[in-house]
XYZ file of C-alpha atoms in Angstrom:
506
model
C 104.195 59.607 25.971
C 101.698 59.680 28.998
C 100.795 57.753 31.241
C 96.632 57.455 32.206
C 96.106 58.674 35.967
C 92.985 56.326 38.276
C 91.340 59.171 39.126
C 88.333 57.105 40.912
C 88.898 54.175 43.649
C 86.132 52.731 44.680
C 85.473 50.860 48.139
C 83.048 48.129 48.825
C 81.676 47.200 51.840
C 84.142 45.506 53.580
C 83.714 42.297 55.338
C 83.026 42.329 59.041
C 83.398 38.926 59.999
C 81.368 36.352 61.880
C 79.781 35.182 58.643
C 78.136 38.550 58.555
C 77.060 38.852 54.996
C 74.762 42.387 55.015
C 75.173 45.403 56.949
C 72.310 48.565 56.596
C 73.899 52.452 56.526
C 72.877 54.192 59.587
C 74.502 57.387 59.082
C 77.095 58.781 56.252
C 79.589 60.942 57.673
C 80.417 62.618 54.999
C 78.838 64.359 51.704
C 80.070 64.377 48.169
C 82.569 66.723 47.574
C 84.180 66.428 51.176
C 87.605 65.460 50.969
C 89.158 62.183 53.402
C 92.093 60.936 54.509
C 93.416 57.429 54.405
C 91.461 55.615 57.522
C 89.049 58.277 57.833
C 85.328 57.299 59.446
C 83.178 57.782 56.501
C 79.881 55.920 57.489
C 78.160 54.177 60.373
C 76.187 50.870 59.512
C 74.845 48.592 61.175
C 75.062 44.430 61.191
C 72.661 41.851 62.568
C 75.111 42.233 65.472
C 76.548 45.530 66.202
C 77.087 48.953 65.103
C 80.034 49.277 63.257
C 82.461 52.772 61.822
C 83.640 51.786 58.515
C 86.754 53.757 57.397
C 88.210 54.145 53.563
C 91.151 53.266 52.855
C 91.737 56.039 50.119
C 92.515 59.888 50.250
C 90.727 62.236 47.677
C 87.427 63.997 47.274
C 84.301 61.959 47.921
C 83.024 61.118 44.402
C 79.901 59.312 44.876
C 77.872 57.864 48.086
C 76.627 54.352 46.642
C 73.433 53.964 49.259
C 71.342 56.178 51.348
C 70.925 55.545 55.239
C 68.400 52.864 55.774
C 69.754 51.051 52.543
C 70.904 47.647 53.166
C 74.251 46.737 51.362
C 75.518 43.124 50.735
C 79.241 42.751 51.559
C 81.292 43.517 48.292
C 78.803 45.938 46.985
C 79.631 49.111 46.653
C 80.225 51.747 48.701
C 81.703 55.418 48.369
C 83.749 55.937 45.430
C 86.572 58.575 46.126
C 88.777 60.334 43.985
C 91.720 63.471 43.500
C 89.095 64.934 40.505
C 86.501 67.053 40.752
C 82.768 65.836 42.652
C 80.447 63.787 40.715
C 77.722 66.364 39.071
C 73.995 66.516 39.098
C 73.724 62.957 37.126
C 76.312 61.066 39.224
C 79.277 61.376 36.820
C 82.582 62.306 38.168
C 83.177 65.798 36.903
C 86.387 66.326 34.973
C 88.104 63.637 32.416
C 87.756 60.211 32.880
C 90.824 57.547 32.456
C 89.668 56.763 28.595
C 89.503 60.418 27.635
C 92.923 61.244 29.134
C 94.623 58.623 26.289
C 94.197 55.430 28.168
C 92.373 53.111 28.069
C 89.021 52.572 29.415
C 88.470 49.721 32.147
C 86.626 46.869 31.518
C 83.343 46.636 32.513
C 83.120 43.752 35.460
C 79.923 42.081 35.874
C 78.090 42.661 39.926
C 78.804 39.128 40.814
C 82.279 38.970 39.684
C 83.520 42.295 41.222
C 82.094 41.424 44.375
C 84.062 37.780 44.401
C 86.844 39.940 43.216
C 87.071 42.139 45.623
C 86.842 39.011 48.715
C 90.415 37.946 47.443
C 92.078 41.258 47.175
C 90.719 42.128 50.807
C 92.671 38.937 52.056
C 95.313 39.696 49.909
C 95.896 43.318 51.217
C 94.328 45.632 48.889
C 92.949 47.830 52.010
C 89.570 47.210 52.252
C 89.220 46.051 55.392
C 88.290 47.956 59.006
C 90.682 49.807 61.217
C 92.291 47.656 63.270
C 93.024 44.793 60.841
C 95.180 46.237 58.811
C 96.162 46.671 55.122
C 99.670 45.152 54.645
C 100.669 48.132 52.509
C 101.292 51.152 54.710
C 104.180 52.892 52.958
C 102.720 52.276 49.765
C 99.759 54.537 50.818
C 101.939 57.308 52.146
C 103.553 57.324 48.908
C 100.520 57.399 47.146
C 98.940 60.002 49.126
C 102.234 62.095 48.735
C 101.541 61.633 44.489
C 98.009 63.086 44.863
C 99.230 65.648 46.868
C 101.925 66.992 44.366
C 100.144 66.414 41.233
C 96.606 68.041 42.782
C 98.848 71.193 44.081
C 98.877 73.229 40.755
C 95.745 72.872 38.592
C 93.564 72.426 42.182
C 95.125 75.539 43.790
C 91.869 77.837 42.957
C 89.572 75.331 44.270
C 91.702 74.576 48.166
C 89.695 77.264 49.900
C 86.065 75.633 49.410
C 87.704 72.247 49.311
C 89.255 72.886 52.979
C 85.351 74.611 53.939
C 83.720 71.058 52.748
C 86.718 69.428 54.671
C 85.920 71.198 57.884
C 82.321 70.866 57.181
C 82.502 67.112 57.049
C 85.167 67.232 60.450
C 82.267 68.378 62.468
C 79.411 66.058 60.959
C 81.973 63.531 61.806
C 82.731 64.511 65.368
C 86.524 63.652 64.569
C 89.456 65.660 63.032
C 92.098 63.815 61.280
C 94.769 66.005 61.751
C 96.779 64.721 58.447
C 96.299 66.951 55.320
C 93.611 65.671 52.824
C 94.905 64.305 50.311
C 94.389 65.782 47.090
C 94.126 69.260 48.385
C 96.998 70.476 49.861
C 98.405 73.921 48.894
C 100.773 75.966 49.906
C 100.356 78.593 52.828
C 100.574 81.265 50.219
C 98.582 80.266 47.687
C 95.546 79.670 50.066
C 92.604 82.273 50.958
C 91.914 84.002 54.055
C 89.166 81.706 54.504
C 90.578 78.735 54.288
C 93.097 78.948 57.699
C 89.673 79.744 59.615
C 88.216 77.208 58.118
C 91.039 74.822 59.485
C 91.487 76.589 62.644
C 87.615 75.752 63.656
C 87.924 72.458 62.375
C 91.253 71.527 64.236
C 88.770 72.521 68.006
C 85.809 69.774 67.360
C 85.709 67.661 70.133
C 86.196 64.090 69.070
C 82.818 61.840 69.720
C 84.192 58.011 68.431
C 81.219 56.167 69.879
C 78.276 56.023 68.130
C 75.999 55.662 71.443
C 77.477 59.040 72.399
C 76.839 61.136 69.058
C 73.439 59.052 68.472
C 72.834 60.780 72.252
C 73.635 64.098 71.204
C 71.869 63.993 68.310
C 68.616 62.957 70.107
C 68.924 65.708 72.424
C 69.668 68.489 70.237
C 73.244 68.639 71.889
C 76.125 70.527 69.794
C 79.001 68.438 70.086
C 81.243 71.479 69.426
C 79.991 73.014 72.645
C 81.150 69.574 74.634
C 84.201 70.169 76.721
C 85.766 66.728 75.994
C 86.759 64.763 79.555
C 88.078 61.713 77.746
C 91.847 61.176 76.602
C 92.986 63.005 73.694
C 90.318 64.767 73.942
C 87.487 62.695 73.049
C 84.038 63.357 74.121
C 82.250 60.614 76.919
C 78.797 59.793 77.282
C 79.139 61.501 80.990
C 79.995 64.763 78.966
C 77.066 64.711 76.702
C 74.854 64.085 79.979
C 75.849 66.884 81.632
C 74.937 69.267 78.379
C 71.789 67.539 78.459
C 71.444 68.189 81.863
C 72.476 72.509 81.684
C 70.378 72.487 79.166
C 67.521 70.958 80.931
C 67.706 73.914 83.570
C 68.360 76.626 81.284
C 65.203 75.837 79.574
C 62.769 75.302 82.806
C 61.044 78.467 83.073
C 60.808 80.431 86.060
C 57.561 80.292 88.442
C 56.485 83.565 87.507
C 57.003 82.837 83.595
C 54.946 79.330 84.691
C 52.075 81.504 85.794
C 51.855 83.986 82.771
C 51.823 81.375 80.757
C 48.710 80.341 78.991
C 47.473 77.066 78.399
C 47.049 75.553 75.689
C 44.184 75.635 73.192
C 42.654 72.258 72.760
C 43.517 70.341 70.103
C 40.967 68.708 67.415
C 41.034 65.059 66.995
C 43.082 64.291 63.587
C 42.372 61.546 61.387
C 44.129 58.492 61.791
C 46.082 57.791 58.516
C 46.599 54.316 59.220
C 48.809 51.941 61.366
C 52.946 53.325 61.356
C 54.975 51.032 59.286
C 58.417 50.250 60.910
C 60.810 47.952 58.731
C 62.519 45.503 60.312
C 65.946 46.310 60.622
C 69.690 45.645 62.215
C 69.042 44.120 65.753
C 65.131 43.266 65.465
C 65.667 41.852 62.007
C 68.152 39.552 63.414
C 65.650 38.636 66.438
C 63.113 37.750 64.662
C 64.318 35.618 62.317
C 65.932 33.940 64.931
C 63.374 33.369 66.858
C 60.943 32.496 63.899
C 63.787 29.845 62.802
C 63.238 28.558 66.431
C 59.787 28.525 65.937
C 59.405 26.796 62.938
C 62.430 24.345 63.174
C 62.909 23.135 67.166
C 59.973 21.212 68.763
C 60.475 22.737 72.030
C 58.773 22.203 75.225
C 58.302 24.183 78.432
C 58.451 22.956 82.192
C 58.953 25.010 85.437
C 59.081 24.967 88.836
C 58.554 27.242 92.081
C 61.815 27.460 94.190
C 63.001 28.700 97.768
C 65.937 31.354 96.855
C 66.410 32.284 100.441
C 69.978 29.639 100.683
C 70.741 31.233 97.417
C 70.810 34.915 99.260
C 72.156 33.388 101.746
C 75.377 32.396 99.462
C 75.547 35.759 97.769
C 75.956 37.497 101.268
C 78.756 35.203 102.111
C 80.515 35.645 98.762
C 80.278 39.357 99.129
C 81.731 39.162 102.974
C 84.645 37.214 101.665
C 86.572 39.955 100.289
C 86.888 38.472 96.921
C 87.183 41.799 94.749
C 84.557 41.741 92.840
C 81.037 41.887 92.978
C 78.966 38.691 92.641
C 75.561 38.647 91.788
C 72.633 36.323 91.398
C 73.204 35.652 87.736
C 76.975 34.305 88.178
C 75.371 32.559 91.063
C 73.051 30.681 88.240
C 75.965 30.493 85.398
C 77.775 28.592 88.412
C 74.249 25.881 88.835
C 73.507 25.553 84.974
C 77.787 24.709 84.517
C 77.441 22.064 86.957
C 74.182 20.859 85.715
C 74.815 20.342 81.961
C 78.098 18.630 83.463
C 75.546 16.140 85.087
C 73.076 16.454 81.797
C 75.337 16.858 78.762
C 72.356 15.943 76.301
C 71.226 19.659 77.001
C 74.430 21.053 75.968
C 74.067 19.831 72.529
C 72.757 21.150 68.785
C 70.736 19.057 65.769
C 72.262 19.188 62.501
C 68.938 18.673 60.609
C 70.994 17.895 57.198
C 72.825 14.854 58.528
C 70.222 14.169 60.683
C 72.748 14.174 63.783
C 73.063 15.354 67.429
C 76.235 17.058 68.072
C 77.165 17.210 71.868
C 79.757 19.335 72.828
C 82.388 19.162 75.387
C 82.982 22.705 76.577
C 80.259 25.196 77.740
C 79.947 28.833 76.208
C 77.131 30.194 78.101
C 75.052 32.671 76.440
C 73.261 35.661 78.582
C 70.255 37.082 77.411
C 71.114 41.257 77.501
C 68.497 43.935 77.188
C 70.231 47.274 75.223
C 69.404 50.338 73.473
C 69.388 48.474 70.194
C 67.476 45.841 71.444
C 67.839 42.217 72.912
C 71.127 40.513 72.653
C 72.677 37.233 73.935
C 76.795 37.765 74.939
C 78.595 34.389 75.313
C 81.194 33.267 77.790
C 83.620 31.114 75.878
C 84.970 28.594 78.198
C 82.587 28.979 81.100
C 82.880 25.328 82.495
C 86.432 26.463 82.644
C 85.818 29.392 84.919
C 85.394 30.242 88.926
C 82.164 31.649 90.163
C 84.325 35.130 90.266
C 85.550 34.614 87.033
C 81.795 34.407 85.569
C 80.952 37.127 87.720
C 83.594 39.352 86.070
C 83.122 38.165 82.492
C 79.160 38.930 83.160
C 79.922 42.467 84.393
C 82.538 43.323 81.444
C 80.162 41.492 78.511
C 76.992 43.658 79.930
C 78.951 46.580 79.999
C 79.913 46.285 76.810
C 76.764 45.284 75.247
C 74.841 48.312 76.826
C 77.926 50.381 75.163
C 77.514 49.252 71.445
C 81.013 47.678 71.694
C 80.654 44.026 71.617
C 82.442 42.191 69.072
C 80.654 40.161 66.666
C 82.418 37.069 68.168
C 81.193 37.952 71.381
C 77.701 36.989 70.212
C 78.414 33.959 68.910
C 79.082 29.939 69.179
C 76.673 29.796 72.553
C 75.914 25.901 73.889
C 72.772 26.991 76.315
C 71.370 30.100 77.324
C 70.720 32.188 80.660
C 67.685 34.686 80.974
C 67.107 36.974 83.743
C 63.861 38.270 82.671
C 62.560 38.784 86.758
C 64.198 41.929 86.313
C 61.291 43.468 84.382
C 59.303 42.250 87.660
C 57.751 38.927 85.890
C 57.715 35.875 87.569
C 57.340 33.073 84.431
C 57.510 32.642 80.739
C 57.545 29.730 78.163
C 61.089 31.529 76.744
C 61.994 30.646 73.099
C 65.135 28.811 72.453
C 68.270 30.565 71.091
C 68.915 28.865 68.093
C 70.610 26.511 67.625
C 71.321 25.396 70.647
C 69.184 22.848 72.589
C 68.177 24.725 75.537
C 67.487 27.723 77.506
C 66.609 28.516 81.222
C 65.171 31.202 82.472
C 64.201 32.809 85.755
C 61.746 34.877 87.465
C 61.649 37.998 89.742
C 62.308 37.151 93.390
C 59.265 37.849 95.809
C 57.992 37.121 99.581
C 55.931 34.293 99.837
C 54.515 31.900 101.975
C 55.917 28.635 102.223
C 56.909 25.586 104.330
C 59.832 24.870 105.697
C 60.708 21.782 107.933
C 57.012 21.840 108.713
C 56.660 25.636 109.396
C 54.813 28.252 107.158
C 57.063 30.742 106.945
C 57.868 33.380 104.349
C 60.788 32.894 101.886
C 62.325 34.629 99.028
C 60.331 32.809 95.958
C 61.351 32.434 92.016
C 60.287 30.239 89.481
C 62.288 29.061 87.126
C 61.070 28.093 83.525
C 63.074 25.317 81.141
C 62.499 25.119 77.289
C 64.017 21.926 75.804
C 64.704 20.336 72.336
C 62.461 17.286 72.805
C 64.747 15.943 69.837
C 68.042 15.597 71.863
C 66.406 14.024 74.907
C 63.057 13.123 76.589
C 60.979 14.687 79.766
C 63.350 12.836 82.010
C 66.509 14.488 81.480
C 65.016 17.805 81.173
C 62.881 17.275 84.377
C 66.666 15.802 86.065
C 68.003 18.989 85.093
C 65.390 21.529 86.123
C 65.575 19.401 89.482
C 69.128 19.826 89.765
C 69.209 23.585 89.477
C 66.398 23.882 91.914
C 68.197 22.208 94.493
C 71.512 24.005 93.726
C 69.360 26.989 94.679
C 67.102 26.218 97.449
C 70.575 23.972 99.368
C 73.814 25.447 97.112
C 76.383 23.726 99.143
C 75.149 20.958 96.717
C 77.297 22.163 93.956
C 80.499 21.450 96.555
C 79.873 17.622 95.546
C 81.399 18.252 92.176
C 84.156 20.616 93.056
C-alpha cells in the first residue's frame, strides 16, 4: 500500500495588514529551480505603503514564480509554488510525477475566488502564510517536515545535489542573504557530493548580508557588488554607510588622471534623434496611492484655502531657549508647530473631525494623531503620531525625529501611516513660501507652512526686519464655516508670533 507524497505547496500572497488588499513585485529573489529554506526572503513587493520582504514558509525547489516584477498581485493570489520534485519545464509543469500519477488521488480543482477566501482562514488559523515576525503557530511541525524531505530527497536526488547546491548559492547572492540551514530537499551526504558543490557552498556561506531593500536597491543603482562590501553592521550585515563608501572608491578609481583628461578627445557631436513620443510611466506603489488620494480629496471634500503672513522671530526665539535648556534632544521648528496645532484643535475641535458621507455624519474625535507630511525616496508620505495631544513638546520632537528617520529608511510600518486626525506640512523647506495644500483624506484639515525669510515689517511702530512665514489652512467647509477656520489660523499665528500664549492652557 502507498501512500501519495504533496510534492507542490503553493504560497499566496500573504496579507500585510492595514486593510492593504494589493501589493506589486518589485524584485524576485530567487529563480526557478533555486532551492529555499523555511523563512527564506523570496521576493520584494511593494504596498500602497511600504516596501515589504515576503518570506515562504516552505523548503524545496522553487517550482513556479506566479508574477513577473511590475505585476500587481491581489492578496490570496498566488505566489511561488515550491516543491522537493524536479523544476517546472519549458510549459510551466512541474517536472517529474504529479500526486494523481503516483496512485493518489488528484486534488480538486478550487475555483480563484474560493481559494483565495480559503486561504484568509488558514492564515489566521496557522497554516504559515504569513510574514516573518508574526509567526506560524506550527514550528516543530515544520522541522519535522523539513527533516521528511530531507531523508526521502537523499537517495533518488543524490546525482542532481551538485547543480542543486550551484542554483542554491546562485540564488544566496541575488538575495544578498545566506540562510545557513541546509535546503531542504537537497541534502546529501559529504561523500556522495561533487567537488563542486563544497565551493559552491564555501562562496555562498562569505556573501555579505544586505536585509534592507534601500541598501541593495543602492547598490544596484550604482553598479556596486555586494560581495565586495566589507559588512560593518552586526552579524555581518551590510549598512547603507558601507555601500557609500564603495560608491565612493569607486568614484576615484574611475576619475582619470589630468594627463589622461588631456589626451582625451572630445566627443563627436551627436545628431538630433527622433522623438518617439512622450515616456509612459504607470502609476505604481507610492504614487498610485498619492494620487488616488488626493483625487478622492479632490472630488469628494469641498475644501477651502486661507492664509496669513506671520512674524516667526518669538518662535526662534523659543527654539533657542529650548535648545539652551539641556533637554536631550533636539527640538526643531516642526515640534514647535505640532505643539501650536495640539493646542489649537483643543480650542477648535470641529477641525479635528472626519464626514462619513454614507450616514451623512460628522465624527469628531477626542484624541489627536497628527500626521506629518514626509518627502522620501519612494515618494511623499504622511507618518502619524498616535496620541500627540498626549505628548510634551520633547516627546513630539523625538517621535518626529524617529518617524522621519524611519520613513527616509523604507521601514515604517503600515500602521505608522495610518488613522491621522489633521495634518502638518513643512513644504518651506523646498524654499516656497505658500500653497493652497490638498487635504489628506479623510480628515478635515491640513496646515501648512512656508520657508522662513527676512522681511520688512512693523513692530510696536518700528519698521524693522523679522523672520517672515506664511502659513496656509485648507478646511472641510462641511464640518464648520469661515469662522472657526479663520479662529484657528488666528490662533496658530499668535502661538507663533507671542508663544508664551500656549502657557494659558498648560
Amino acid at each position: 500500500m502507498t501512500t501519495a507524497t504533496r510534492l507542490e505547496q503553493l504560497f499566496r500572497l500573504p496579507d500585510l495588514g492595514e486593510g492593504l488588499t494589493e501589493a506589486e513585485i518589485v524584485e524576485w529573489k530567487v529563480a526557478v529551480g533555486d532551492t529555499v529554506t523555511v523563512d527564506q526572503v523570496v521576493v520584494e513587493v511593494e504596498t500602497a505603503k511600504a516596501a515589504v520582504e515576503v518570506p515562504v514558509p516552505y523548503a524545496g525547489t522553487v517550482l513556479r514564480l506566479h508574477g513577473e516584477a511590475g505585476t500587481a498581485l491581489a492578496v490570496g493570489e498566488p505566489l511561488i509554488t515550491v516543491g522537493a520534485g524536479a523544476p517546472a519545464g519549458a510549459d510551466g509543469a512541474a517536472c517529474g510525477p504529479r500526486p494523481e500519477e503516483e496512485g493518489g488521488a488528484p486534488e480538486p480543482m478550487v475555483p480563484a475566488a474560493a481559494a483565495a477566501e480559503r486561504y484568509r482562514e488558514e492564515e489566521q488559523a496557522g497554516s504559515g502564510n504569513v510574514l516573518i515576525g508574526y509567526g506560524t503557530g506550527h514550528g516543530p511541525t515544520t522541522s519535522r517536515r523539513r527533516r521528511r524531505r530531507a531523508a526521502a530527497a537523499a537517495g533518488p536526488s543524490a546525482s542532481a545535489a551538485p547543480a542543486g547546491a550551484a542554483r542554491s548559492a546562485s540564488a544566496a547572492q541575488r538575495s544578498g542573504a545566506v540562510d545557513s540551514a541546509a535546503p531542504a530537499g537537497g541534502a546529501v551526504s559529504a561523500s556522495h557530493a561533487a567537488p563542486g558543490t563544497s565551493a559552491a557552498t564555501a562562496t555562498a556561506s562569505h556573501v555579505p548580508r544586505a536585509i534592507s531593500p534601500l541598501v541593495r536597491r543602492m547598490a544596484r543603482d550604482h553598479g556596486v557588488d555586494l560581495t565586495g562590501v566589507s559588512p560593518s553592521g552586526p552579524a555581518g550585515v551590510v549598512l547603507r554607510r558601507d555601500v557609500e563608501q564603495a560608491i565612493a572608491r569607486a568614484g576615484q578609481k574611475a576619475s582619470p588622471s589630468p594627463a589622461h583628461k588631456a589626451a582625451t578627445p572630445a566627443p563627436a557631436p551627436q545628431e538630433p534623434t527622433t522623438a518617439a513620443g512622450p515616456e509612459r510611466i504607470p502609476l505604481r506603489g507610492v504614487r498610485r496611492a498619492v494620487a488616488d488620494k488626493l483625487s478622492r480629496s479632490r472630488t469628494e471634500i469641498p475644501d477651502a484655502t486661507t492664509w496669513v503672513d506671520v512674524d516667526a522671530t518669538g518662535l526662534l526665539e523659543a527654539k533657542k531657549a529650548l535648545e539652551s535648556a539641556g533637554t536631550g534632544t533636539r527640538i526643531g521648528l516642526l515640534a514647535l508647530f505640532a505643539r501650536i496645532c495640539v493646542a489649537g484643535l483643543r480650542r477648535f475641535p470641529e477641525l479635528n473631525s472626519t464626514v462619513d458621507t454614507e450616514r451623512r455624519e460628522i465624527l469628531r474625535y477626542d484624541e489627536v494623531h497628527l500626521g506629518f507630511a514626509a518627502q522620501t525616496e519612494r515618494g511623499l508620505v504622511v507618518p502619524v503620531i498616535g496620541d500627540a495631544h498626549l505628548l510634551t513638546t520633547v516627546q513630539l520632537a523625538a517621535e518626529l525625529a524617529r518617524l522621519t528617520e524611519l520613513a527616509r529608511g523604507g521601514n515604517l510600518p503600515p500602521h505608522a501611516l495610518t488613522g491621522g486626525t489633521f495634518t502638518l506640512n513643512n513644504y518651506g523647506v523646498f524654499g516656497v513660501d505658500g500653497s493652497t495644500p490638498i487635504i489628506n483624506h479623510p480628515e478635515a484639515a491640513l496646515l501648512g507652512v512656508g520657508r522662513l525669510v527676512d522681511k520688512p515689517w512693523v513692530a510696536d511702530g518700528q519698521l524693522t526686519v523679522r523672520k517672515v512665514t506664511q502659513l496656509s489652512f485648507s478646511f472641510d467647509h462641511r464640518v464648520c464655516d469661515g469662522a472657526v477656520a479663520g479662529g484657528f489660523l488666528r490662533f496658530v499665528a499668535d502661538c507663533v508670533e507671542r508663544p508664551a500664549i500656549l502657557l494659558a492652557d498648560v
